[in-house]
Short mmCIF file of C-alpha atoms in Angstrom, two decimals:
data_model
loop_
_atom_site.label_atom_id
_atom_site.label_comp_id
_atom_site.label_asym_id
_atom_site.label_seq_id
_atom_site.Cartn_x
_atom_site.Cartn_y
_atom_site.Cartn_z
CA UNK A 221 0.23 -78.07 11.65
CA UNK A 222 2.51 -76.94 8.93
CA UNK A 223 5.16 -78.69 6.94
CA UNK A 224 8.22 -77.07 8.82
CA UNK A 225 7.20 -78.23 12.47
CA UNK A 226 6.01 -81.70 13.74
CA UNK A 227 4.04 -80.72 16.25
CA UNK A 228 0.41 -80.02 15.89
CA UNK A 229 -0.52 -77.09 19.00
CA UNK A 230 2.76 -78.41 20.70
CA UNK A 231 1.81 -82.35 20.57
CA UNK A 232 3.85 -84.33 17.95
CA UNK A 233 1.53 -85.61 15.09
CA UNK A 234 3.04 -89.38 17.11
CA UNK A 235 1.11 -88.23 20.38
CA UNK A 236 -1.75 -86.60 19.06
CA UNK A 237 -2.39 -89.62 16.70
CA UNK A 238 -1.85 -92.17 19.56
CA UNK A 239 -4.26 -90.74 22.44
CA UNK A 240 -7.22 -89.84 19.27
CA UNK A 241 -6.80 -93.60 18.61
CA UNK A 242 -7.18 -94.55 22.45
CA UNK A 243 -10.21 -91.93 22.22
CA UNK A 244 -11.76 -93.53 19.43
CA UNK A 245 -10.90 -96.74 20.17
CA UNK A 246 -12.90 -96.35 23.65
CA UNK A 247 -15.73 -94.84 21.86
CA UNK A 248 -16.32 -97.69 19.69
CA UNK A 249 -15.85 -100.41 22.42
CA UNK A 250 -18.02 -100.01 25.42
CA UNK A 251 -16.91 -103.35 25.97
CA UNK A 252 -13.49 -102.06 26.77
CA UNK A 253 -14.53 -99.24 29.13
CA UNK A 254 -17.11 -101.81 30.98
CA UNK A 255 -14.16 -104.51 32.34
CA UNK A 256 -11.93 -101.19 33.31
CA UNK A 257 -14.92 -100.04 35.25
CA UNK A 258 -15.37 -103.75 36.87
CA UNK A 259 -11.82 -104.11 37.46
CA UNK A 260 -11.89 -100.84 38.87
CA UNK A 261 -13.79 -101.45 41.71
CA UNK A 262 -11.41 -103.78 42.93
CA UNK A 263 -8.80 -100.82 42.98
CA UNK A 264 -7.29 -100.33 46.19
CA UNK A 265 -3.62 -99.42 47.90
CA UNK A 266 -2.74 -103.09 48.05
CA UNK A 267 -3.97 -104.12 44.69
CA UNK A 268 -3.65 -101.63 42.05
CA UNK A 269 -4.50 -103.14 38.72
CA UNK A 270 -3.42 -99.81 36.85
CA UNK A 271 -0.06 -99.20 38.25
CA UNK A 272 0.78 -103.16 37.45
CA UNK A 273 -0.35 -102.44 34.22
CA UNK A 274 2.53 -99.30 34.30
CA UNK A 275 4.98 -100.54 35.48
CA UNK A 276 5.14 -104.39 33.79
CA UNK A 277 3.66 -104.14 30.65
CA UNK A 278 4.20 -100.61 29.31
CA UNK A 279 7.97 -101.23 30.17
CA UNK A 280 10.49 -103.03 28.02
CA UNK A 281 10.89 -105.90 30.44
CA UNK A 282 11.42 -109.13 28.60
CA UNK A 283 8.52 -111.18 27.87
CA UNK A 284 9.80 -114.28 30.27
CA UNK A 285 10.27 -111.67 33.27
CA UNK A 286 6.96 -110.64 32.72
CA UNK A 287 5.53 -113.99 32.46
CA UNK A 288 6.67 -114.79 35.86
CA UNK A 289 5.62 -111.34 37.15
CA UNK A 290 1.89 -111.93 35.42
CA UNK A 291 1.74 -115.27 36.65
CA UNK A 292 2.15 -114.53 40.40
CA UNK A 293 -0.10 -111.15 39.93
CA UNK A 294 -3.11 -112.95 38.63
CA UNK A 295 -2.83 -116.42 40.72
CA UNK A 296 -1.57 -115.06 44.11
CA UNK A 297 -2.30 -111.20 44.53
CA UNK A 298 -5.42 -111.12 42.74
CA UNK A 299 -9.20 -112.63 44.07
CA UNK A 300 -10.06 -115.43 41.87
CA UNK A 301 -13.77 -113.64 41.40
CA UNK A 302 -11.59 -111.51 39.34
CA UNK A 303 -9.15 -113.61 37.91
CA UNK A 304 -10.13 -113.57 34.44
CA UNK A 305 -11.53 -109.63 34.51
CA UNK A 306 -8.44 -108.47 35.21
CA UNK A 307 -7.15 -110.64 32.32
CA UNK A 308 -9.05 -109.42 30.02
CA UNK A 309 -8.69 -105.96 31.29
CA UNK A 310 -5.11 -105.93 30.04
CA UNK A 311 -5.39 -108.29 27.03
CA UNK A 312 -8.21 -105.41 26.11
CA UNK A 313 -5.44 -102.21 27.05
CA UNK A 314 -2.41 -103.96 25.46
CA UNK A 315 -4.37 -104.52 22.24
CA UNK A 316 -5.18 -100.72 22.31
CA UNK A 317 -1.99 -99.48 23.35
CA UNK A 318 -0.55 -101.71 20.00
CA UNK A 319 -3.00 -100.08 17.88
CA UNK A 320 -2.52 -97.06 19.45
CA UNK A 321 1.36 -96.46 18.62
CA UNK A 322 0.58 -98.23 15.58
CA UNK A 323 -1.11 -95.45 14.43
CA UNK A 324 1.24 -92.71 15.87
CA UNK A 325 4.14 -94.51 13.93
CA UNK A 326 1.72 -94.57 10.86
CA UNK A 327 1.05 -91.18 10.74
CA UNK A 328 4.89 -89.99 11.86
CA UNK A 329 5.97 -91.49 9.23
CA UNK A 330 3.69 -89.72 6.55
CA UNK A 331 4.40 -86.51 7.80
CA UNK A 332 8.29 -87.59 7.24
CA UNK A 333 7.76 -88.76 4.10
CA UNK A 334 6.63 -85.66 2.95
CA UNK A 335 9.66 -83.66 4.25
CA UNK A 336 12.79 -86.02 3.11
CA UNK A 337 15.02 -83.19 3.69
CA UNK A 338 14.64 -82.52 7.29
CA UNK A 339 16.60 -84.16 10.13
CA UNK A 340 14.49 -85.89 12.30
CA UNK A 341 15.47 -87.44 15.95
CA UNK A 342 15.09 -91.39 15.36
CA UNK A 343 12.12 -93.36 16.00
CA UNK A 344 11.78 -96.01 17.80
CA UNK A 345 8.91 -98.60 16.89
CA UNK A 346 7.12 -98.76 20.82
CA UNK A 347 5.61 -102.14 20.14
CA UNK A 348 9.10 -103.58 19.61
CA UNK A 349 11.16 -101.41 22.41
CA UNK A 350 7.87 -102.61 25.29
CA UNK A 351 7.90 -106.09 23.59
CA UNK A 352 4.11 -105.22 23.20
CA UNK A 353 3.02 -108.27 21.18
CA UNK A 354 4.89 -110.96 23.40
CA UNK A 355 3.51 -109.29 25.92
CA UNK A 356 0.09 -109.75 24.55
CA UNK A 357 0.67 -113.46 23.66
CA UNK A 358 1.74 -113.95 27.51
CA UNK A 359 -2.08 -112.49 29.01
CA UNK A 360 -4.39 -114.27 25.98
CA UNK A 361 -2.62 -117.83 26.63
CA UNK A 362 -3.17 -117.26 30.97
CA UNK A 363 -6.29 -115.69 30.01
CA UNK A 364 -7.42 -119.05 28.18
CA UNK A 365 -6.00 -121.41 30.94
CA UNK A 366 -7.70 -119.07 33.50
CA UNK A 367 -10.87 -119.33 31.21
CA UNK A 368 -10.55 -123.23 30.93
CA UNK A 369 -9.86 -123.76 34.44
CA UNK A 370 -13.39 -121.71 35.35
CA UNK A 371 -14.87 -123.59 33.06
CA UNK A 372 -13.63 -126.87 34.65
CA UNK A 373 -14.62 -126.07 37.77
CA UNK A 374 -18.07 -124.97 37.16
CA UNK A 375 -18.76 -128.16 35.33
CA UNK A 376 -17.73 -130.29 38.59
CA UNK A 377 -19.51 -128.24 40.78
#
């Protein structure tokens, strides 16, 4: 990397610093990599886990649209068996994917700060544009009803 160019081997310092923190982040959290393997298994043409993931929560749709979306994903389209795996899948991806452009933004912004003169494109704060931490409020509050309701239901059983 050098001081005229933000890119480190053709990956903005943003990019590179995001996917090391996914990297690391999965390295030091087996716990992580265990419920996407679980969840995994589930995977199939109908039911595709992942590509909800895509295309609801790493997209700027507003939190309430999403809500509705979640809702009807977990309770309707999703086995119960599962219910709270898949929960915690995402609730486990959205808190990397925070931390993740957290530290891309972090580290952006350093590398800007050392070159005030140059013109830089704007950037945009991810958490904010995907609604990120709503987001993540919306799966840990089903995730606890889901968790309570188990819970309930076991103990009457």
């Amino acid at each position: 990397m050098n001081r005229k160019n933000e890119d480190f081997a053709g990956v903005s310092i943003d990019t590179l610093m995001h996917e090391s923190d996914h990297l690391f982040s999965y390295l030091t959290n087996p716990k992580y990599i265990k419920r996407m393997l679980k969840v995994s298994e589930y995977e199939n043409e109908k039911q595709s886990y992942e590509k909800f993931f895509v295309n609801n929560i790493q997209s700027p749709m507003k939190p309430e649209e999403f809500k509705t979306k979640l809702y009807h994903f977990i309770k309707i389209d999703t086995p119960d068996e599962i219910q709270i795996d898949v929960l915690q899948n995402f609730r486990y991806k959205l808190i990397n994917e925070i931390n993740a452009y957290n530290a891309g933004m972090k580290y952006t912004t350093k590398y800007r700060n050392l070159n005030p003169d140059k013109i830089y494109e704007p950037y945009y704060n991810q958490v904010e544009v995907l609604n990120l931490n709503e987001k993540l409020d919306i799966v840990t509050k089903l995730t606890e009803t889901s968790i309570a309701e188990t819970r309930k239901s076991a103990a009457t059983s």
